CSV table of C-alpha atoms in Angstrom, one decimal:
chain,number,residue,atom,x,y,z
H,1,MET,CA,37.3,-50.3,-31.0
H,2,GLU,CA,36.5,-50.6,-34.7
H,3,LEU,CA,38.5,-48.2,-36.9
H,4,THR,CA,35.5,-47.7,-39.1
H,5,HIS,CA,33.7,-46.3,-36.0
H,6,ILE,CA,36.7,-43.9,-35.4
H,7,HIS,CA,36.5,-42.7,-39.0
H,8,ARG,CA,32.8,-42.1,-39.1
H,9,SER,CA,32.5,-40.4,-35.7
H,10,SER,CA,35.2,-37.9,-36.7
H,11,GLU,CA,34.2,-37.4,-40.2
H,12,THR,CA,31.3,-35.2,-39.2
H,13,MET,CA,33.7,-32.8,-37.5
H,14,TYR,CA,36.6,-32.7,-40.0
H,15,GLY,CA,35.1,-33.3,-43.4
H,16,ASN,CA,36.6,-35.7,-45.9
H,17,LEU,CA,39.1,-38.0,-44.2
H,18,ILE,CA,40.7,-40.9,-46.0
H,19,ASP,CA,39.3,-44.4,-46.0
H,20,PRO,CA,40.8,-46.3,-43.0
H,21,GLU,CA,41.6,-49.2,-45.4
H,22,GLN,CA,44.3,-47.0,-47.0
H,23,VAL,CA,46.5,-47.4,-43.9
H,24,SER,CA,47.5,-50.3,-41.6
H,25,PRO,CA,44.9,-51.5,-39.1
H,26,GLN,CA,47.0,-50.2,-36.1
H,27,LEU,CA,48.6,-46.9,-36.5
H,28,GLN,CA,52.2,-46.7,-35.4
H,29,VAL,CA,52.5,-43.3,-33.7
H,30,GLY,CA,55.5,-41.4,-32.3
H,31,LEU,CA,54.8,-38.5,-29.9
H,32,LEU,CA,57.4,-35.9,-29.1
H,33,THR,CA,57.4,-34.0,-25.8
H,34,TRP,CA,59.9,-31.9,-23.9
H,35,ALA,CA,59.0,-33.6,-20.7
H,36,LEU,CA,56.6,-35.9,-18.9
H,37,PRO,CA,55.2,-35.9,-15.4
H,38,PRO,CA,56.2,-35.6,-12.7
H,39,GLU,CA,57.2,-32.3,-14.4
H,40,LYS,CA,54.2,-30.1,-13.8
H,41,SER,CA,53.8,-28.1,-16.9
H,42,GLY,CA,50.5,-28.2,-18.9
H,43,LEU,CA,52.5,-29.4,-21.9
H,44,SER,CA,53.9,-32.5,-20.1
H,45,ARG,CA,50.5,-33.4,-18.6
H,46,ALA,CA,48.8,-32.9,-22.0
H,47,ALA,CA,51.3,-35.0,-23.9
H,48,LEU,CA,50.9,-38.0,-21.6
H,49,GLU,CA,47.1,-37.7,-21.8
H,50,ILE,CA,47.2,-37.4,-25.6
H,51,ALA,CA,49.4,-40.5,-25.8
H,52,HIS,CA,47.1,-42.6,-23.6
H,53,ALA,CA,44.1,-41.4,-25.5
H,54,ALA,CA,45.6,-42.4,-28.9
H,55,ALA,CA,46.6,-45.8,-27.5
H,56,GLU,CA,43.1,-46.4,-26.1
H,57,ALA,CA,41.7,-45.5,-29.5
H,58,GLY,CA,43.7,-48.3,-31.1
H,59,ALA,CA,47.2,-46.9,-31.9
H,60,ASN,CA,50.6,-48.2,-30.9
H,61,VAL,CA,52.3,-45.2,-29.3
H,62,ARG,CA,55.9,-44.6,-28.6
H,63,VAL,CA,56.7,-41.4,-26.6
H,64,PHE,CA,60.0,-39.5,-27.1
H,65,THR,CA,60.9,-37.2,-24.3
H,66,LEU,CA,63.8,-34.8,-23.8
H,67,ASP,CA,63.9,-34.8,-20.0
H,68,ARG,CA,65.6,-38.2,-19.6
H,69,SER,CA,67.7,-40.9,-21.2
H,70,GLY,CA,67.0,-44.7,-21.5
H,71,ARG,CA,63.7,-46.5,-22.0
H,72,ASP,CA,60.7,-47.0,-19.7
H,73,ARG,CA,57.0,-47.8,-19.9
H,74,ASP,CA,53.8,-46.1,-18.7
H,75,GLY,CA,51.1,-48.7,-19.1
H,76,VAL,CA,50.9,-49.6,-22.8
H,77,LEU,CA,53.1,-46.6,-23.7
H,78,GLU,CA,56.8,-47.1,-24.6
H,79,ILE,CA,58.8,-44.1,-23.2
H,80,ILE,CA,62.1,-43.3,-25.0
H,81,GLY,CA,64.5,-40.7,-23.6
H,82,CYS,CA,66.4,-38.7,-26.1
H,83,ALA,CA,68.2,-35.9,-24.1
H,84,PRO,CA,70.8,-34.2,-26.4
H,85,ARG,CA,74.4,-35.3,-25.7
H,86,GLY,CA,77.9,-34.3,-26.8
H,87,ALA,CA,77.9,-31.6,-29.5
H,88,LEU,CA,74.1,-31.2,-29.6
H,89,ALA,CA,74.1,-30.5,-25.8
H,90,THR,CA,76.8,-27.9,-26.4
H,91,VAL,CA,75.0,-26.3,-29.4
H,92,ARG,CA,71.7,-26.2,-27.4
H,93,ARG,CA,73.1,-23.4,-25.2
H,94,THR,CA,73.8,-21.1,-28.3
H,95,ALA,CA,71.2,-18.3,-29.0
H,96,ALA,CA,68.9,-19.1,-31.9
H,97,LEU,CA,71.1,-21.9,-33.3
H,98,GLY,CA,70.5,-23.8,-30.1
H,99,HIS,CA,66.9,-24.3,-31.1
H,100,LEU,CA,68.0,-26.9,-33.7
H,101,ALA,CA,69.6,-29.1,-31.1
H,102,ALA,CA,66.4,-30.6,-29.8
H,103,PRO,CA,64.8,-31.2,-33.2
H,104,LEU,CA,68.0,-33.0,-34.4
H,105,ALA,CA,68.1,-35.1,-31.2
H,106,PHE,CA,64.5,-36.0,-31.6
H,107,ARG,CA,65.0,-36.9,-35.3
H,108,ALA,CA,68.0,-39.1,-34.5
H,109,ALA,CA,66.0,-41.0,-31.9
H,110,VAL,CA,62.8,-41.3,-34.1
H,111,MET,CA,64.7,-42.5,-37.1
H,112,ALA,CA,66.5,-45.2,-35.1
H,113,GLU,CA,63.1,-46.4,-33.9
H,114,HIS,CA,61.7,-46.1,-37.4
H,115,ARG,CA,64.3,-48.5,-38.7
H,116,LYS,CA,63.2,-51.1,-36.2
H,117,ARG,CA,59.4,-50.6,-36.6
H,118,CYS,CA,58.1,-48.0,-39.0
H,119,PHE,CA,56.0,-45.1,-37.9
H,120,ASP,CA,52.9,-44.0,-39.7
H,121,VAL,CA,52.9,-40.6,-38.2
H,122,ILE,CA,54.7,-38.4,-35.6
H,123,GLU,CA,53.0,-35.8,-33.4
H,124,ALA,CA,54.8,-32.9,-31.8
H,125,THR,CA,54.0,-29.6,-30.1
H,126,ASN,CA,54.6,-26.3,-31.9
H,127,TRP,CA,56.3,-24.9,-28.8
H,128,TYR,CA,60.0,-24.5,-29.9
H,129,ALA,CA,59.2,-27.0,-32.7
H,130,PRO,CA,60.8,-30.2,-31.5
H,131,GLY,CA,59.5,-31.9,-34.7
H,132,ALA,CA,61.1,-29.4,-37.1
H,133,ALA,CA,63.8,-31.7,-38.4
H,134,ILE,CA,61.3,-34.5,-39.0
H,135,ALA,CA,58.9,-32.2,-40.8
H,136,ALA,CA,61.7,-30.9,-43.0
H,137,ARG,CA,62.8,-34.3,-44.1
H,138,ARG,CA,59.2,-35.5,-44.8
H,139,THR,CA,60.0,-39.2,-44.5
H,140,ILE,CA,57.3,-39.5,-41.8
H,141,PRO,CA,54.3,-37.2,-41.8
H,142,LEU,CA,54.3,-34.8,-38.8
H,143,VAL,CA,51.2,-33.5,-37.1
H,144,THR,CA,51.8,-30.4,-35.0
H,145,ARG,CA,49.5,-29.9,-32.0
H,146,ASN,CA,49.5,-26.2,-31.2
H,147,SER,CA,50.2,-25.0,-27.7
H,148,THR,CA,50.9,-21.3,-26.9
H,149,PRO,CA,53.6,-20.1,-29.4
H,150,ALA,CA,56.9,-18.8,-28.3
H,151,ALA,CA,55.9,-15.4,-29.7
H,152,ILE,CA,53.3,-15.2,-27.0
H,153,THR,CA,55.0,-17.2,-24.2
H,154,LEU,CA,58.4,-15.5,-24.1
H,155,SER,CA,58.9,-12.6,-21.9
H,156,GLN,CA,62.6,-11.6,-21.7
H,157,GLU,CA,64.8,-8.6,-21.1
H,158,PRO,CA,65.2,-6.9,-24.6
H,159,THR,CA,68.9,-7.7,-25.0
H,160,LEU,CA,70.4,-8.4,-28.4
H,161,ARG,CA,70.9,-12.1,-27.5
H,162,ASN,CA,67.3,-12.5,-26.3
H,163,ARG,CA,65.9,-10.8,-29.4
H,164,VAL,CA,68.0,-13.1,-31.7
H,165,ASP,CA,66.9,-16.1,-29.6
H,166,ARG,CA,63.3,-15.2,-29.8
H,167,ALA,CA,63.4,-14.6,-33.5
H,168,GLY,CA,65.0,-18.0,-34.0
H,169,ALA,CA,62.3,-19.7,-31.9
H,170,ILE,CA,59.5,-18.0,-33.9
H,171,LEU,CA,61.1,-18.9,-37.2
H,172,ILE,CA,61.6,-22.6,-36.5
H,173,GLU,CA,58.0,-22.8,-35.1
H,174,ARG,CA,56.6,-21.2,-38.3
H,175,LEU,CA,58.7,-23.4,-40.7
H,176,SER,CA,57.8,-26.6,-38.7
H,177,ALA,CA,54.1,-25.7,-38.9
H,178,GLN,CA,54.3,-24.9,-42.6
H,179,TRP,CA,56.1,-28.2,-43.3
H,180,SER,CA,53.6,-30.3,-41.2
H,181,ALA,CA,51.2,-32.7,-42.9
H,182,GLY,CA,48.5,-31.7,-40.4
H,183,LEU,CA,47.8,-29.3,-37.6
H,184,ILE,CA,45.7,-29.5,-34.4
H,185,SER,CA,44.6,-26.6,-32.3
H,186,ASN,CA,42.7,-26.9,-29.0
H,187,THR,CA,40.0,-24.3,-29.8
H,188,THR,CA,38.9,-22.4,-33.0
H,189,ALA,CA,40.1,-19.1,-31.6
H,190,HIS,CA,43.5,-20.5,-30.9
H,191,GLY,CA,43.6,-22.1,-34.3
H,192,ASP,CA,42.9,-18.7,-35.8
H,193,THR,CA,45.8,-17.2,-33.8
H,194,ILE,CA,48.1,-20.0,-35.0
H,195,ALA,CA,47.0,-19.6,-38.6
H,196,ASP,CA,47.7,-15.8,-38.6
H,197,LEU,CA,51.0,-16.1,-36.8
H,198,TYR,CA,52.5,-19.1,-38.7
H,199,ARG,CA,50.8,-18.3,-42.1
H,200,VAL,CA,49.1,-21.7,-42.2
H,201,PRO,CA,45.5,-22.7,-43.0
H,202,HIS,CA,42.8,-21.7,-40.6
H,203,PRO,CA,40.9,-24.5,-38.9
H,204,GLY,CA,39.5,-26.8,-41.6
H,205,PRO,CA,40.3,-30.1,-43.3
H,206,HIS,CA,44.0,-29.9,-42.6
H,207,HIS,CA,43.8,-28.0,-39.3
H,208,ALA,CA,41.6,-29.8,-36.8
H,209,VAL,CA,40.2,-28.4,-33.6
H,210,ILE,CA,40.4,-31.0,-30.8
H,211,GLY,CA,39.9,-30.2,-27.1
H,212,LEU,CA,42.1,-31.9,-24.4
H,213,SER,CA,40.8,-34.3,-21.8
H,214,LEU,CA,41.8,-34.7,-18.2
H,215,PRO,CA,43.4,-37.9,-16.8
H,216,GLN,CA,41.0,-40.3,-15.2
H,217,VAL,CA,42.6,-39.9,-11.8
H,218,ILE,CA,41.7,-36.2,-11.8
H,219,THR,CA,38.2,-36.8,-13.1
H,220,GLU,CA,37.5,-39.3,-10.3
H,221,ARG,CA,39.0,-37.2,-7.5
H,222,GLY,CA,37.3,-34.1,-8.7
H,223,GLN,CA,33.8,-35.6,-9.1
H,224,ASN,CA,34.0,-36.9,-5.6
H,225,ALA,CA,35.3,-33.7,-4.0
H,226,ALA,CA,32.7,-31.9,-1.9
H,227,TYR,CA,32.8,-28.1,-1.8
H,228,PRO,CA,34.6,-27.0,1.3
H,229,GLY,CA,32.7,-25.4,4.2
H,230,ASP,CA,33.1,-21.9,5.5
H,231,GLY,CA,35.9,-22.3,8.0
H,232,GLY,CA,36.6,-18.6,8.4
H,233,THR,CA,39.4,-18.3,5.8
H,234,VAL,CA,38.6,-18.3,2.1
H,235,GLU,CA,41.1,-20.5,0.3
H,236,LEU,CA,42.2,-19.2,-3.1
H,237,LEU,CA,44.4,-21.4,-5.5
H,238,PHE,CA,46.6,-20.4,-8.4
H,239,VAL,CA,48.5,-23.0,-10.4
H,240,GLY,CA,51.1,-21.8,-12.9
H,241,ARG,CA,54.4,-20.1,-13.5
H,242,ASN,CA,55.6,-16.6,-12.6
H,243,GLU,CA,55.1,-15.1,-16.0
H,244,PRO,CA,53.0,-12.3,-17.5
H,245,ARG,CA,51.0,-14.6,-19.8
H,246,LYS,CA,49.7,-16.3,-16.7
H,247,GLY,CA,48.7,-13.0,-15.1
H,248,PHE,CA,51.0,-13.6,-12.2
H,249,ASP,CA,51.9,-9.9,-11.9
H,250,ALA,CA,48.2,-8.9,-11.8
H,251,LEU,CA,47.5,-11.5,-9.2
H,252,LEU,CA,50.2,-10.3,-6.9
H,253,GLU,CA,49.0,-6.7,-7.3
H,254,ALA,CA,45.4,-7.9,-6.6
H,255,THR,CA,46.6,-9.7,-3.5
H,256,THR,CA,48.3,-6.6,-2.2
H,257,ILE,CA,45.0,-4.6,-2.7
H,258,LEU,CA,42.9,-7.2,-1.0
H,259,ALA,CA,45.4,-7.7,1.9
H,260,ILE,CA,45.1,-4.0,2.8
H,261,GLU,CA,41.3,-4.4,2.8
H,262,HIS,CA,41.5,-7.4,5.1
H,263,ALA,CA,44.0,-5.6,7.4
H,264,THR,CA,41.7,-2.7,7.8
H,265,GLY,CA,38.6,-4.9,8.6
H,266,ARG,CA,36.9,-4.4,5.2
H,267,LEU,CA,37.3,-7.9,3.9
H,268,PRO,CA,37.1,-11.4,5.4
H,269,ALA,CA,40.2,-13.5,5.9
H,270,PHE,CA,41.6,-15.2,2.8
H,271,ARG,CA,44.7,-17.1,1.8
H,272,LEU,CA,46.2,-17.5,-1.7
H,273,THR,CA,48.1,-20.7,-2.4
H,274,LEU,CA,50.5,-20.4,-5.3
H,275,VAL,CA,51.6,-23.7,-6.9
H,276,GLY,CA,54.7,-23.2,-9.1
H,277,ALA,CA,56.0,-20.1,-7.3
H,278,GLN,CA,59.1,-19.5,-5.1
H,279,GLU,CA,59.9,-17.1,-2.4
H,280,GLU,CA,62.0,-14.9,-4.8
H,281,ASP,CA,58.8,-14.4,-6.9
H,282,VAL,CA,57.0,-12.6,-4.1
H,283,ALA,CA,59.9,-11.1,-2.2
H,284,ALA,CA,59.0,-7.5,-3.4
H,285,LEU,CA,55.5,-7.7,-1.9
H,286,PRO,CA,54.8,-5.8,1.3
H,287,ALA,CA,54.6,-7.9,4.5
H,288,HIS,CA,50.8,-7.6,4.8
H,289,ALA,CA,50.5,-9.2,1.3
H,290,ARG,CA,53.0,-12.0,1.9
H,291,GLU,CA,51.1,-12.9,5.1
H,292,ARG,CA,48.2,-13.9,2.8
H,293,LEU,CA,50.3,-16.3,0.7
H,294,ARG,CA,51.3,-20.0,0.9
H,295,LEU,CA,53.9,-21.2,-1.7
H,296,PHE,CA,54.6,-24.6,-3.2
H,297,HIS,CA,57.3,-24.7,-5.9
H,298,ARG,CA,56.5,-28.3,-6.8
H,299,VAL,CA,53.9,-30.7,-5.6
H,300,ASP,CA,53.0,-34.3,-6.6
H,301,GLU,CA,49.7,-35.1,-8.2
H,302,THR,CA,48.0,-36.2,-5.0
H,303,ARG,CA,49.0,-33.0,-3.2
H,304,LEU,CA,47.8,-30.9,-6.2
H,305,HIS,CA,44.4,-32.6,-6.1
H,306,ASP,CA,44.3,-32.0,-2.3
H,307,LEU,CA,44.8,-28.3,-2.9
H,308,PHE,CA,42.0,-28.2,-5.6
H,309,ALA,CA,39.7,-30.0,-3.1
H,310,ALA,CA,40.5,-27.5,-0.3
H,311,ALA,CA,40.1,-24.4,-2.5
H,312,HIS,CA,37.0,-22.2,-2.4
H,313,VAL,CA,38.0,-20.4,-5.6
H,314,VAL,CA,40.6,-21.1,-8.3
H,315,VAL,CA,42.3,-18.0,-9.6
H,316,ALA,CA,43.6,-18.2,-13.2
H,317,PRO,CA,43.9,-14.7,-14.7
H,318,SER,CA,45.8,-15.7,-17.8
H,319,ARG,CA,46.1,-13.2,-20.6
H,320,TYR,CA,46.4,-16.1,-23.1
H,321,GLU,CA,45.9,-19.8,-23.0
H,322,SER,CA,45.8,-22.2,-26.0
H,323,PHE,CA,43.2,-24.3,-24.1
H,324,GLY,CA,43.5,-23.7,-20.3
H,325,LEU,CA,43.8,-27.1,-18.6
H,326,VAL,CA,43.5,-25.3,-15.2
H,327,TYR,CA,40.0,-24.1,-16.1
H,328,GLN,CA,39.0,-27.7,-16.9
H,329,GLU,CA,40.6,-29.0,-13.7
H,330,ALA,CA,38.8,-26.3,-11.6
H,331,MET,CA,35.5,-27.2,-13.2
H,332,MET,CA,36.0,-30.9,-12.6
H,333,PHE,CA,36.4,-30.1,-8.9
H,334,GLY,CA,33.4,-27.8,-9.1
H,335,ARG,CA,35.3,-24.8,-8.0
H,336,PRO,CA,34.4,-21.2,-9.1
H,337,VAL,CA,37.0,-19.8,-11.4
H,338,VAL,CA,38.3,-16.2,-11.6
H,339,ALA,CA,39.8,-15.7,-15.0
H,340,CYS,CA,40.4,-12.9,-17.4
H,341,ALA,CA,38.3,-11.8,-20.4
H,342,GLU,CA,41.5,-11.1,-22.4
H,343,ASP,CA,41.8,-14.8,-22.9
H,344,ALA,CA,39.5,-16.3,-25.5
H,345,SER,CA,39.6,-19.7,-23.8
H,346,ALA,CA,38.5,-18.1,-20.6
H,347,ARG,CA,35.6,-16.4,-22.3
H,348,LEU,CA,34.6,-19.7,-23.9
H,349,PHE,CA,35.0,-22.2,-21.0
H,350,VAL,CA,34.5,-19.9,-17.9
H,351,GLY,CA,32.4,-17.0,-19.1
H,352,ASP,CA,30.0,-18.7,-21.5
H,353,SER,CA,29.4,-21.6,-19.0
H,354,GLY,CA,28.9,-19.4,-16.0
H,355,ALA,CA,31.7,-21.4,-14.2
H,356,GLY,CA,33.2,-18.2,-12.7
H,357,ILE,CA,33.7,-14.5,-13.1
H,358,LEU,CA,35.9,-12.8,-15.7
H,359,ALA,CA,38.1,-9.8,-14.8
H,360,THR,CA,37.6,-7.2,-17.6
H,361,THR,CA,41.4,-6.7,-18.0
H,362,CYS,CA,44.4,-8.5,-16.5
H,363,THR,CA,45.3,-5.8,-14.0
H,364,GLY,CA,45.6,-5.9,-10.3
H,365,ALA,CA,42.6,-3.6,-9.8
H,366,ASP,CA,40.3,-5.6,-12.0
H,367,VAL,CA,41.4,-9.0,-10.6
H,368,ALA,CA,40.8,-7.7,-7.1
H,369,ALA,CA,37.4,-6.4,-8.0
H,370,THR,CA,36.5,-9.8,-9.4
H,371,LEU,CA,37.7,-11.7,-6.4
H,372,ARG,CA,36.2,-9.4,-3.8
H,373,PRO,CA,32.6,-10.5,-4.0
H,374,LEU,CA,33.6,-14.2,-4.0
H,375,ILE,CA,35.6,-13.6,-0.8
H,376,GLU,CA,32.8,-11.7,0.8
H,377,ASP,CA,29.8,-13.8,-0.1
H,378,PRO,CA,29.6,-17.6,0.7
H,379,ALA,CA,26.2,-17.9,-1.2
H,380,LEU,CA,27.8,-16.5,-4.3
H,381,ARG,CA,30.6,-19.0,-4.1
H,382,ILE,CA,28.1,-21.8,-3.8
H,383,ARG,CA,26.2,-20.6,-6.8
H,384,TYR,CA,29.3,-20.4,-9.0
H,385,ALA,CA,30.5,-23.8,-7.7
H,386,ALA,CA,27.3,-25.4,-8.9
H,387,ALA,CA,27.6,-23.9,-12.3
H,388,SER,CA,31.3,-24.9,-12.5
H,389,ARG,CA,30.4,-28.5,-11.6
H,390,ALA,CA,27.6,-28.5,-14.3
H,391,ALA,CA,30.1,-27.3,-16.9
H,392,SER,CA,32.7,-30.0,-16.2
H,393,GLY,CA,33.4,-33.0,-18.3
H,394,GLN,CA,33.0,-31.5,-21.8
H,395,PHE,CA,36.1,-33.3,-23.1
H,396,THR,CA,36.8,-37.0,-22.7
H,397,ARG,CA,39.7,-39.3,-23.4
H,398,ARG,CA,37.6,-41.2,-25.8
H,399,THR,CA,36.7,-38.2,-28.0
H,400,LEU,CA,40.3,-37.0,-27.8
H,401,GLY,CA,41.6,-40.3,-29.0
H,402,GLU,CA,39.1,-40.8,-31.8
H,403,GLN,CA,39.5,-37.3,-33.1
H,404,THR,CA,43.2,-37.4,-32.9
H,405,LEU,CA,43.4,-40.6,-34.9
H,406,ALA,CA,41.1,-39.1,-37.5
H,407,ALA,CA,43.5,-36.1,-37.8
H,408,TYR,CA,46.5,-38.5,-38.1
H,409,ARG,CA,44.8,-40.3,-40.9
H,410,SER,CA,44.1,-37.1,-42.8
H,411,ALA,CA,47.7,-36.1,-42.4
H,412,ILE,CA,48.9,-39.4,-43.7
H,413,ALA,CA,46.8,-39.0,-46.8
H,414,SER,CA,48.0,-35.4,-47.2
H,415,ASN,CA,51.6,-36.4,-46.9
H,416,GLY,CA,51.1,-39.1,-49.5
H,417,ARG,CA,49.8,-36.5,-51.9
H,418,SER,CA,52.7,-34.2,-51.1
H,419,LYS,CA,55.2,-37.0,-51.9
H,420,ARG,CA,53.5,-37.8,-55.2
H,421,ALA,CA,53.6,-34.1,-56.1
H,422,SER,CA,57.3,-33.9,-55.1
H,423,SER,CA,58.2,-36.9,-57.3
H,424,SER,CA,56.6,-35.2,-60.3
H,425,GLY,CA,58.8,-32.1,-59.7
H,426,ARG,CA,56.0,-29.8,-58.4
H,427,ALA,CA,56.9,-29.5,-54.8
H,428,PRO,CA,60.5,-30.3,-53.8
H,429,SER,CA,60.9,-31.2,-50.1
H,430,ALA,CA,63.1,-29.3,-47.7
H,431,ASP,CA,65.6,-31.0,-45.3
H,432,ILE,CA,67.8,-30.1,-42.4
H,433,ALA,CA,71.2,-31.7,-42.4
H,434,ALA,CA,71.8,-34.0,-39.5
């Protein structure tokens, strides 16, 4: 793919980007991630998809991951494990201060690679700021792609240690974002949240908005998945962790309400499959509610796709998502989505497209009220399934790769201007001691 094409196709979305001739023909990219598949978080899956998208758009990509040691490959990608060892592994367990261990481990690994083959740009997530030490040093420009911030994600007991730890996470995320040469958010609404929280520019020339794509294997499986027939039990599917942000509490409360209705003959049979949950997460539910559940703590990709294909409805009542990959996955399989209007991404992708129904609030009563008609009415499910299928495929790996490389080039240019300003005494750079 010609770099001039990448530049021109992205320029209309992001304004003035630099001339591709100002940088090397093939960008040397490092991507930092906490983990990679088979770990099932949205962050790990998104990181691998972003890396492949950038590589297919023409970059040479090396991926640094904290969940392993040693080196490996995933197709054209080089995978470099950099799990903290020794003193850094010990420091990592310390409240607040421990948040520096991973950034320092990442920086040591990146700089060792940089000495062998120079990087043009590094990308990292904002979540707990794994690129903070690289951003502070400013040797290599850092692009921060914003997932859900720790300020929104964390839900802990309000002990002194947890309050200190949370404050440390928020601070390092904010500083890393402010030191970054470029920012990427998944939606405009999420970009506005990031801008206000971290005190960085709103989406614009240095804060791009780029949606995420789905891996090709999911796209192919989803497009070929027929909608399940009415076999007597309506299959509901939830994929996510037991945390308030995901609406897990409201979902369990809704299940309890609907289970009573089924037990008293007022509602057809249903089963809720929870992927990412354990028995201890549902132990407090009454027996009639637990009977409606099926739990999988972990599943491989093939099994997860099987569960999507078998589902009549995907339930994702999140209070906040930076993008909401599960919405996109559900739509790729053509499954109606029950989400929550509290989440801007749900309003955009599910509500505006008609791919499902939004609960007004993320409460058990509202989620139950939203699920009830879909459990009762097969024709309604079919109608929303068709709308969900029609709304799928908005984001492709090609657009993700092209727009990401355009954002990288803009950050490289911005970092060059920052260095020139620093050398003239106007903007001294910060550093974190190794």
